[in-house]
Short mmCIF file of N, CA and C in Angstrom, two decimals:
data_model
loop_
_atom_site.label_atom_id
_atom_site.label_comp_id
_atom_site.label_asym_id
_atom_site.label_seq_id
_atom_site.Cartn_x
_atom_site.Cartn_y
_atom_site.Cartn_z
N MET H 1 14.57 -35.45 8.70
CA MET H 1 13.91 -34.63 7.70
C MET H 1 14.96 -33.76 7.01
N SER H 2 15.04 -33.84 5.70
CA SER H 2 15.99 -33.00 4.97
C SER H 2 15.24 -32.00 4.12
N TYR H 3 15.86 -30.83 4.00
CA TYR H 3 15.33 -29.80 3.12
C TYR H 3 16.49 -29.05 2.52
N VAL H 4 16.21 -28.25 1.51
CA VAL H 4 17.23 -27.45 0.85
C VAL H 4 16.82 -25.99 0.92
N VAL H 5 17.75 -25.16 1.41
CA VAL H 5 17.57 -23.71 1.39
C VAL H 5 18.28 -23.23 0.12
N PHE H 6 17.61 -22.41 -0.68
CA PHE H 6 18.19 -21.99 -1.95
C PHE H 6 17.98 -20.51 -2.21
N ASP H 7 18.80 -19.98 -3.11
CA ASP H 7 18.68 -18.60 -3.55
C ASP H 7 19.26 -18.50 -4.94
N ILE H 8 18.74 -17.57 -5.71
CA ILE H 8 19.28 -17.32 -7.05
C ILE H 8 19.61 -15.84 -7.20
N GLU H 9 20.53 -15.57 -8.10
CA GLU H 9 20.79 -14.20 -8.56
C GLU H 9 20.48 -14.20 -10.05
N THR H 10 19.93 -13.09 -10.54
CA THR H 10 19.45 -13.04 -11.91
C THR H 10 19.90 -11.76 -12.61
N THR H 11 19.66 -11.71 -13.91
CA THR H 11 19.99 -10.51 -14.69
C THR H 11 18.90 -9.45 -14.56
N GLY H 12 17.79 -9.79 -13.92
CA GLY H 12 16.68 -8.85 -13.74
C GLY H 12 15.52 -9.54 -13.06
N LEU H 13 14.35 -8.94 -13.13
CA LEU H 13 13.19 -9.43 -12.39
C LEU H 13 12.16 -10.17 -13.24
N ASP H 14 12.34 -10.21 -14.53
CA ASP H 14 11.36 -10.78 -15.46
C ASP H 14 11.70 -12.25 -15.76
N THR H 15 10.84 -13.17 -15.31
CA THR H 15 11.11 -14.60 -15.50
C THR H 15 11.13 -15.00 -16.97
N TRP H 16 10.50 -14.22 -17.82
CA TRP H 16 10.45 -14.55 -19.24
C TRP H 16 11.71 -14.07 -19.98
N ASN H 17 12.17 -12.86 -19.68
CA ASN H 17 13.27 -12.28 -20.44
C ASN H 17 14.62 -12.30 -19.73
N ASP H 18 14.63 -12.38 -18.42
CA ASP H 18 15.89 -12.36 -17.69
C ASP H 18 16.37 -13.77 -17.40
N ARG H 19 17.61 -13.89 -16.93
CA ARG H 19 18.23 -15.20 -16.76
C ARG H 19 18.87 -15.33 -15.38
N ILE H 20 18.97 -16.57 -14.91
CA ILE H 20 19.67 -16.86 -13.66
C ILE H 20 21.17 -16.82 -13.94
N ILE H 21 21.92 -16.17 -13.02
CA ILE H 21 23.37 -16.10 -13.17
C ILE H 21 24.11 -16.77 -12.01
N GLU H 22 23.37 -17.11 -10.94
CA GLU H 22 24.00 -17.82 -9.83
C GLU H 22 22.93 -18.58 -9.06
N ILE H 23 23.26 -19.81 -8.67
CA ILE H 23 22.40 -20.60 -7.78
C ILE H 23 23.24 -21.02 -6.59
N GLY H 24 22.69 -20.79 -5.41
CA GLY H 24 23.31 -21.24 -4.18
C GLY H 24 22.31 -22.05 -3.39
N ALA H 25 22.78 -23.06 -2.67
CA ALA H 25 21.87 -23.88 -1.86
C ALA H 25 22.66 -24.64 -0.82
N VAL H 26 21.97 -25.00 0.25
CA VAL H 26 22.52 -25.91 1.24
C VAL H 26 21.48 -26.97 1.54
N LYS H 27 21.95 -28.19 1.71
CA LYS H 27 21.09 -29.29 2.13
C LYS H 27 21.20 -29.38 3.65
N VAL H 28 20.04 -29.49 4.31
CA VAL H 28 19.99 -29.45 5.77
C VAL H 28 19.31 -30.72 6.29
N GLU H 29 19.93 -31.33 7.28
CA GLU H 29 19.33 -32.45 8.00
C GLU H 29 19.47 -32.17 9.49
N GLY H 30 18.37 -32.30 10.22
CA GLY H 30 18.40 -32.07 11.65
C GLY H 30 18.89 -30.68 12.02
N GLY H 31 18.60 -29.70 11.19
CA GLY H 31 19.02 -28.33 11.44
C GLY H 31 20.46 -28.02 11.09
N GLN H 32 21.21 -29.04 10.63
CA GLN H 32 22.63 -28.86 10.30
C GLN H 32 22.86 -28.93 8.80
N VAL H 33 23.68 -28.03 8.29
CA VAL H 33 24.05 -28.06 6.88
C VAL H 33 24.96 -29.26 6.64
N ILE H 34 24.57 -30.09 5.67
CA ILE H 34 25.38 -31.26 5.36
C ILE H 34 26.04 -31.20 3.98
N GLU H 35 25.57 -30.26 3.13
CA GLU H 35 26.13 -30.17 1.78
C GLU H 35 25.81 -28.80 1.19
N GLU H 36 26.74 -28.30 0.37
CA GLU H 36 26.55 -27.01 -0.31
C GLU H 36 26.51 -27.18 -1.82
N PHE H 37 25.80 -26.26 -2.46
CA PHE H 37 25.78 -26.14 -3.91
C PHE H 37 25.93 -24.66 -4.22
N ASN H 38 26.88 -24.31 -5.08
CA ASN H 38 27.05 -22.91 -5.45
C ASN H 38 27.71 -22.86 -6.83
N MET H 39 27.00 -22.31 -7.80
CA MET H 39 27.54 -22.22 -9.15
C MET H 39 27.10 -20.93 -9.83
N LEU H 40 28.05 -20.31 -10.51
CA LEU H 40 27.73 -19.22 -11.42
C LEU H 40 27.26 -19.84 -12.73
N ILE H 41 26.47 -19.09 -13.49
CA ILE H 41 25.94 -19.56 -14.76
C ILE H 41 26.24 -18.51 -15.83
N ASN H 42 26.69 -18.96 -16.97
CA ASN H 42 26.85 -18.08 -18.12
C ASN H 42 25.47 -17.91 -18.74
N PRO H 43 24.86 -16.73 -18.60
CA PRO H 43 23.49 -16.56 -19.07
C PRO H 43 23.37 -16.37 -20.58
N GLY H 44 24.49 -16.14 -21.26
CA GLY H 44 24.44 -15.92 -22.70
C GLY H 44 23.99 -14.52 -23.08
N VAL H 45 23.80 -13.67 -22.09
CA VAL H 45 23.42 -12.27 -22.33
C VAL H 45 24.22 -11.40 -21.37
N PRO H 46 24.43 -10.14 -21.70
CA PRO H 46 25.16 -9.27 -20.77
C PRO H 46 24.38 -9.04 -19.48
N ILE H 47 25.11 -8.89 -18.39
CA ILE H 47 24.50 -8.57 -17.10
C ILE H 47 24.40 -7.04 -17.03
N PRO H 48 23.19 -6.50 -16.85
CA PRO H 48 23.05 -5.05 -16.77
C PRO H 48 23.89 -4.46 -15.62
N ALA H 49 24.44 -3.28 -15.85
CA ALA H 49 25.30 -2.63 -14.86
C ALA H 49 24.58 -2.42 -13.53
N ASN H 50 23.29 -2.06 -13.57
CA ASN H 50 22.56 -1.84 -12.32
C ASN H 50 22.39 -3.13 -11.53
N VAL H 51 22.34 -4.26 -12.19
CA VAL H 51 22.26 -5.56 -11.51
C VAL H 51 23.62 -5.90 -10.89
N SER H 52 24.69 -5.72 -11.66
CA SER H 52 26.03 -5.98 -11.13
C SER H 52 26.34 -5.11 -9.92
N ALA H 53 25.80 -3.90 -9.91
CA ALA H 53 26.02 -3.00 -8.78
C ALA H 53 25.39 -3.54 -7.50
N ILE H 54 24.35 -4.36 -7.64
CA ILE H 54 23.67 -4.94 -6.47
C ILE H 54 24.35 -6.23 -6.03
N ASN H 55 24.55 -7.15 -6.98
CA ASN H 55 25.03 -8.49 -6.59
C ASN H 55 26.53 -8.71 -6.80
N ASN H 56 27.21 -7.73 -7.35
CA ASN H 56 28.66 -7.85 -7.60
C ASN H 56 29.03 -9.06 -8.46
N ILE H 57 28.16 -9.40 -9.40
CA ILE H 57 28.46 -10.43 -10.39
C ILE H 57 28.57 -9.72 -11.73
N TYR H 58 29.71 -9.88 -12.38
CA TYR H 58 30.00 -9.16 -13.62
C TYR H 58 30.20 -10.15 -14.77
N ASP H 59 30.07 -9.62 -15.99
CA ASP H 59 30.18 -10.45 -17.19
C ASP H 59 31.45 -11.29 -17.21
N ASN H 60 32.58 -10.70 -16.80
CA ASN H 60 33.84 -11.46 -16.84
C ASN H 60 33.82 -12.64 -15.87
N MET H 61 33.01 -12.57 -14.82
CA MET H 61 32.92 -13.66 -13.84
C MET H 61 32.14 -14.85 -14.37
N VAL H 62 31.21 -14.60 -15.28
CA VAL H 62 30.37 -15.69 -15.81
C VAL H 62 30.79 -16.12 -17.21
N ALA H 63 31.75 -15.43 -17.80
CA ALA H 63 32.16 -15.73 -19.17
C ALA H 63 32.57 -17.19 -19.36
N ASP H 64 33.27 -17.76 -18.39
CA ASP H 64 33.73 -19.15 -18.50
C ASP H 64 32.92 -20.11 -17.63
N ALA H 65 31.80 -19.62 -17.10
CA ALA H 65 30.94 -20.46 -16.26
C ALA H 65 30.18 -21.47 -17.13
N LYS H 66 29.65 -22.48 -16.47
CA LYS H 66 28.84 -23.50 -17.16
C LYS H 66 27.58 -22.85 -17.73
N LEU H 67 27.04 -23.49 -18.78
CA LEU H 67 25.81 -23.00 -19.39
C LEU H 67 24.61 -23.41 -18.53
N PRO H 68 23.48 -22.72 -18.69
CA PRO H 68 22.32 -22.94 -17.82
C PRO H 68 21.85 -24.39 -17.75
N GLY H 69 21.73 -25.06 -18.87
CA GLY H 69 21.21 -26.43 -18.86
C GLY H 69 22.01 -27.35 -17.96
N GLU H 70 23.33 -27.25 -18.01
CA GLU H 70 24.18 -28.10 -17.19
C GLU H 70 24.04 -27.78 -15.70
N VAL H 71 24.04 -26.49 -15.37
CA VAL H 71 23.92 -26.09 -13.97
C VAL H 71 22.54 -26.47 -13.42
N LEU H 72 21.51 -26.25 -14.21
CA LEU H 72 20.15 -26.59 -13.76
C LEU H 72 20.02 -28.10 -13.55
N TYR H 73 20.61 -28.90 -14.41
CA TYR H 73 20.59 -30.35 -14.23
C TYR H 73 21.29 -30.73 -12.93
N ARG H 74 22.47 -30.15 -12.69
CA ARG H 74 23.21 -30.44 -11.45
C ARG H 74 22.41 -30.00 -10.22
N PHE H 75 21.77 -28.84 -10.33
CA PHE H 75 20.97 -28.36 -9.21
C PHE H 75 19.80 -29.29 -8.94
N HIS H 76 19.15 -29.75 -9.99
CA HIS H 76 18.04 -30.69 -9.80
C HIS H 76 18.53 -31.97 -9.15
N GLU H 77 19.69 -32.44 -9.52
CA GLU H 77 20.26 -33.63 -8.87
C GLU H 77 20.49 -33.36 -7.38
N PHE H 78 20.89 -32.14 -7.05
CA PHE H 78 21.15 -31.76 -5.66
C PHE H 78 19.86 -31.75 -4.83
N ILE H 79 18.75 -31.30 -5.41
CA ILE H 79 17.52 -31.12 -4.65
C ILE H 79 16.52 -32.26 -4.79
N LYS H 80 16.71 -33.16 -5.73
CA LYS H 80 15.64 -34.08 -6.11
C LYS H 80 15.12 -34.98 -4.99
N ASP H 81 15.93 -35.33 -4.01
CA ASP H 81 15.50 -36.24 -2.95
C ASP H 81 15.13 -35.54 -1.65
N THR H 82 15.02 -34.23 -1.70
CA THR H 82 14.71 -33.47 -0.48
C THR H 82 13.20 -33.40 -0.27
N GLU H 83 12.79 -33.15 0.98
CA GLU H 83 11.37 -33.09 1.29
C GLU H 83 10.73 -31.79 0.85
N TYR H 84 11.47 -30.67 0.98
CA TYR H 84 10.93 -29.39 0.56
C TYR H 84 12.08 -28.39 0.38
N LEU H 85 11.75 -27.26 -0.23
CA LEU H 85 12.70 -26.18 -0.43
C LEU H 85 12.33 -25.01 0.48
N VAL H 86 13.34 -24.26 0.91
CA VAL H 86 13.14 -23.06 1.71
C VAL H 86 13.84 -21.91 0.99
N GLY H 87 13.16 -20.78 0.91
CA GLY H 87 13.78 -19.61 0.31
C GLY H 87 13.12 -18.34 0.81
N HIS H 88 13.81 -17.24 0.65
CA HIS H 88 13.26 -15.95 1.05
C HIS H 88 12.62 -15.29 -0.18
N ASN H 89 11.33 -15.06 -0.09
CA ASN H 89 10.52 -14.57 -1.22
C ASN H 89 10.53 -15.58 -2.36
N ALA H 90 10.70 -16.83 -2.02
CA ALA H 90 10.85 -17.90 -3.01
C ALA H 90 9.56 -18.18 -3.78
N LYS H 91 8.42 -18.02 -3.14
CA LYS H 91 7.16 -18.33 -3.83
C LYS H 91 6.84 -17.32 -4.92
N ARG H 92 7.29 -16.10 -4.74
CA ARG H 92 6.99 -15.05 -5.72
C ARG H 92 8.12 -14.82 -6.71
N PHE H 93 9.35 -15.18 -6.35
CA PHE H 93 10.47 -14.86 -7.23
C PHE H 93 11.33 -16.07 -7.58
N ASP H 94 12.06 -16.61 -6.62
CA ASP H 94 13.06 -17.63 -6.92
C ASP H 94 12.48 -18.89 -7.56
N TYR H 95 11.42 -19.43 -6.96
CA TYR H 95 10.86 -20.67 -7.48
C TYR H 95 10.24 -20.49 -8.87
N PRO H 96 9.42 -19.46 -9.11
CA PRO H 96 8.92 -19.26 -10.48
C PRO H 96 10.05 -19.04 -11.50
N PHE H 97 11.11 -18.36 -11.07
CA PHE H 97 12.26 -18.16 -11.96
C PHE H 97 12.90 -19.50 -12.30
N LEU H 98 13.08 -20.33 -11.29
CA LEU H 98 13.64 -21.67 -11.52
C LEU H 98 12.78 -22.47 -12.48
N GLN H 99 11.47 -22.46 -12.24
CA GLN H 99 10.56 -23.20 -13.12
C GLN H 99 10.69 -22.72 -14.56
N SER H 100 10.76 -21.42 -14.75
CA SER H 100 10.90 -20.85 -16.08
C SER H 100 12.20 -21.30 -16.74
N GLU H 101 13.29 -21.26 -16.00
CA GLU H 101 14.58 -21.66 -16.56
C GLU H 101 14.64 -23.16 -16.84
N PHE H 102 14.05 -23.97 -15.98
CA PHE H 102 14.00 -25.40 -16.25
C PHE H 102 13.24 -25.67 -17.54
N ASP H 103 12.11 -25.01 -17.72
CA ASP H 103 11.32 -25.16 -18.95
C ASP H 103 12.11 -24.68 -20.17
N ARG H 104 12.73 -23.53 -20.06
CA ARG H 104 13.47 -22.93 -21.17
C ARG H 104 14.59 -23.83 -21.66
N HIS H 105 15.22 -24.55 -20.72
CA HIS H 105 16.38 -25.37 -21.07
C HIS H 105 16.06 -26.86 -21.10
N PHE H 106 14.77 -27.19 -21.11
CA PHE H 106 14.30 -28.56 -21.26
C PHE H 106 14.90 -29.52 -20.24
N VAL H 107 15.02 -29.04 -19.01
CA VAL H 107 15.50 -29.88 -17.92
C VAL H 107 14.28 -30.34 -17.15
N LYS H 108 14.13 -31.67 -17.01
CA LYS H 108 12.98 -32.21 -16.29
C LYS H 108 13.00 -31.71 -14.85
N PHE H 109 11.86 -31.24 -14.41
CA PHE H 109 11.77 -30.60 -13.09
C PHE H 109 10.50 -31.06 -12.41
N ASN H 110 10.65 -31.76 -11.30
CA ASN H 110 9.49 -32.18 -10.52
C ASN H 110 9.13 -31.07 -9.53
N PRO H 111 7.85 -30.76 -9.40
CA PRO H 111 7.45 -29.69 -8.47
C PRO H 111 7.84 -30.01 -7.02
N PHE H 112 8.14 -28.98 -6.28
CA PHE H 112 8.53 -29.10 -4.88
C PHE H 112 7.61 -28.25 -4.01
N VAL H 113 7.45 -28.68 -2.77
CA VAL H 113 6.82 -27.83 -1.77
C VAL H 113 7.85 -26.76 -1.44
N VAL H 114 7.41 -25.50 -1.39
CA VAL H 114 8.31 -24.40 -1.09
C VAL H 114 7.83 -23.70 0.18
N LYS H 115 8.72 -23.56 1.15
CA LYS H 115 8.43 -22.81 2.36
C LYS H 115 9.16 -21.48 2.24
N ASP H 116 8.39 -20.42 2.33
CA ASP H 116 8.89 -19.08 2.08
C ASP H 116 9.08 -18.35 3.42
N THR H 117 10.30 -17.91 3.70
CA THR H 117 10.56 -17.26 4.98
C THR H 117 9.88 -15.89 5.09
N VAL H 118 9.54 -15.26 3.98
CA VAL H 118 8.77 -14.01 4.06
C VAL H 118 7.39 -14.31 4.65
N TRP H 119 6.71 -15.28 4.08
CA TRP H 119 5.36 -15.63 4.55
C TRP H 119 5.42 -16.18 5.96
N PHE H 120 6.42 -17.01 6.23
CA PHE H 120 6.58 -17.61 7.55
C PHE H 120 6.80 -16.53 8.60
N ALA H 121 7.65 -15.56 8.29
CA ALA H 121 7.93 -14.46 9.23
C ALA H 121 6.67 -13.62 9.47
N ARG H 122 5.90 -13.38 8.42
CA ARG H 122 4.66 -12.60 8.59
C ARG H 122 3.68 -13.30 9.52
N SER H 123 3.69 -14.63 9.51
CA SER H 123 2.77 -15.36 10.39
C SER H 123 3.29 -15.43 11.83
N LYS H 124 4.60 -15.31 12.01
CA LYS H 124 5.21 -15.46 13.34
C LYS H 124 5.49 -14.13 14.02
N ILE H 125 5.78 -13.10 13.24
CA ILE H 125 6.15 -11.79 13.80
C ILE H 125 5.25 -10.74 13.15
N LYS H 126 4.34 -10.23 13.90
CA LYS H 126 3.36 -9.27 13.36
C LYS H 126 3.90 -7.84 13.43
N GLY H 127 3.50 -7.04 12.43
CA GLY H 127 3.69 -5.61 12.50
C GLY H 127 5.04 -5.05 12.09
N LEU H 128 5.88 -5.83 11.43
CA LEU H 128 7.15 -5.28 10.97
C LEU H 128 6.92 -4.37 9.77
N ARG H 129 7.74 -3.34 9.66
CA ARG H 129 7.66 -2.46 8.47
C ARG H 129 8.16 -3.18 7.24
N SER H 130 9.14 -4.06 7.45
CA SER H 130 9.73 -4.79 6.33
C SER H 130 10.00 -6.23 6.75
N TYR H 131 9.76 -7.12 5.83
CA TYR H 131 10.08 -8.54 6.03
C TYR H 131 11.20 -8.96 5.08
N SER H 132 12.01 -8.00 4.69
CA SER H 132 13.15 -8.29 3.83
C SER H 132 14.14 -9.18 4.58
N LEU H 133 15.00 -9.82 3.84
CA LEU H 133 16.02 -10.66 4.48
C LEU H 133 16.91 -9.81 5.37
N ALA H 134 17.27 -8.62 4.92
CA ALA H 134 18.10 -7.73 5.74
C ALA H 134 17.40 -7.36 7.04
N ALA H 135 16.11 -7.06 6.98
CA ALA H 135 15.36 -6.69 8.19
C ALA H 135 15.29 -7.86 9.16
N LEU H 136 15.02 -9.05 8.66
CA LEU H 136 14.95 -10.22 9.54
C LEU H 136 16.31 -10.57 10.12
N CYS H 137 17.36 -10.38 9.34
CA CYS H 137 18.71 -10.60 9.86
C CYS H 137 19.02 -9.64 11.01
N ARG H 138 18.58 -8.39 10.89
CA ARG H 138 18.78 -7.43 11.98
C ARG H 138 18.04 -7.87 13.24
N ILE H 139 16.80 -8.30 13.08
CA ILE H 139 15.98 -8.72 14.22
C ILE H 139 16.63 -9.90 14.95
N PHE H 140 17.15 -10.85 14.19
CA PHE H 140 17.72 -12.06 14.79
C PHE H 140 19.23 -11.98 14.99
N ASN H 141 19.81 -10.81 14.71
CA ASN H 141 21.26 -10.61 14.88
C ASN H 141 22.07 -11.62 14.05
N ILE H 142 21.70 -11.74 12.79
CA ILE H 142 22.37 -12.65 11.85
C ILE H 142 23.19 -11.81 10.89
N LYS H 143 24.45 -12.17 10.70
CA LYS H 143 25.30 -11.45 9.76
C LYS H 143 25.19 -12.08 8.37
N ASN H 144 24.99 -11.22 7.39
CA ASN H 144 24.99 -11.64 5.98
C ASN H 144 26.11 -10.86 5.31
N GLU H 145 27.31 -11.39 5.42
CA GLU H 145 28.53 -10.69 5.01
C GLU H 145 28.54 -10.29 3.54
N ASP H 146 27.97 -11.11 2.69
CA ASP H 146 28.03 -10.88 1.24
C ASP H 146 26.62 -10.87 0.66
N ALA H 147 25.77 -9.99 1.21
CA ALA H 147 24.37 -9.92 0.80
C ALA H 147 24.25 -9.78 -0.71
N HIS H 148 23.23 -10.41 -1.24
CA HIS H 148 22.92 -10.43 -2.68
C HIS H 148 23.88 -11.31 -3.49
N ARG H 149 24.60 -12.15 -2.80
CA ARG H 149 25.28 -13.27 -3.45
C ARG H 149 24.56 -14.51 -2.95
N ALA H 150 24.33 -15.46 -3.84
CA ALA H 150 23.42 -16.56 -3.55
C ALA H 150 23.77 -17.33 -2.28
N LEU H 151 25.00 -17.80 -2.14
CA LEU H 151 25.32 -18.66 -0.99
C LEU H 151 25.26 -17.89 0.33
N SER H 152 25.68 -16.65 0.32
CA SER H 152 25.59 -15.83 1.53
C SER H 152 24.13 -15.63 1.94
N ASP H 153 23.27 -15.33 0.97
CA ASP H 153 21.85 -15.17 1.25
C ASP H 153 21.22 -16.49 1.70
N VAL H 154 21.72 -17.60 1.17
CA VAL H 154 21.22 -18.92 1.58
C VAL H 154 21.48 -19.15 3.06
N TYR H 155 22.71 -18.89 3.50
CA TYR H 155 23.02 -19.10 4.91
C TYR H 155 22.21 -18.16 5.80
N ALA H 156 22.04 -16.91 5.38
CA ALA H 156 21.22 -15.98 6.15
C ALA H 156 19.78 -16.48 6.23
N THR H 157 19.25 -16.95 5.12
CA THR H 157 17.88 -17.48 5.09
C THR H 157 17.77 -18.72 5.97
N HIS H 158 18.77 -19.58 5.93
CA HIS H 158 18.79 -20.78 6.77
C HIS H 158 18.70 -20.41 8.24
N TYR H 159 19.51 -19.44 8.68
CA TYR H 159 19.50 -19.03 10.08
C TYR H 159 18.19 -18.34 10.47
N VAL H 160 17.63 -17.54 9.55
CA VAL H 160 16.33 -16.92 9.79
C VAL H 160 15.27 -18.01 9.95
N TYR H 161 15.29 -18.99 9.06
CA TYR H 161 14.32 -20.09 9.12
C TYR H 161 14.40 -20.82 10.47
N LEU H 162 15.62 -21.10 10.90
CA LEU H 162 15.79 -21.78 12.21
C LEU H 162 15.24 -20.94 13.35
N GLU H 163 15.46 -19.63 13.29
CA GLU H 163 14.90 -18.75 14.33
C GLU H 163 13.38 -18.73 14.29
N LEU H 164 12.81 -18.72 13.10
CA LEU H 164 11.35 -18.71 12.98
C LEU H 164 10.75 -20.02 13.48
N LEU H 165 11.44 -21.11 13.28
CA LEU H 165 10.95 -22.41 13.75
C LEU H 165 10.86 -22.45 15.28
N LYS H 166 11.69 -21.67 15.96
CA LYS H 166 11.69 -21.63 17.42
C LYS H 166 10.46 -20.92 17.98
N ARG H 167 9.81 -20.11 17.18
CA ARG H 167 8.69 -19.28 17.67
C ARG H 167 7.37 -20.04 17.61
#
């Protein structure tokens, strides 16, 4: 059984007006990572300073990055044969953002089943004050060295997902 754990970084929270600036993902088979995907995207708009302060992605880092259509096409090629996607808060944020960007850039996108570690954690661990990725990493003693960068958050989400599967 293969699945892809993914995460995105964006210029903001609005799927209509904001843009994806980084996509990270790992393909997993038998609980083991077999392939990585990580690309910055030139969003064509400035990255707000308050966003850069969180994810440490700045305009100069994306200035020479690939344009959204190309990155989204490559990402779709990466995920197209997988059984499902896994993400943290993916059902409310990452996946709808991806759908919006695929539509905006006319990249054909087939719907995927999405397993959300926020919802999964709520069903497995009752009564937490927070189900944030940081909170779950603390509970499971998982290090997320570069939090709020896509690939680092992907690995943290992957390890959280594996821990939740054990319960």
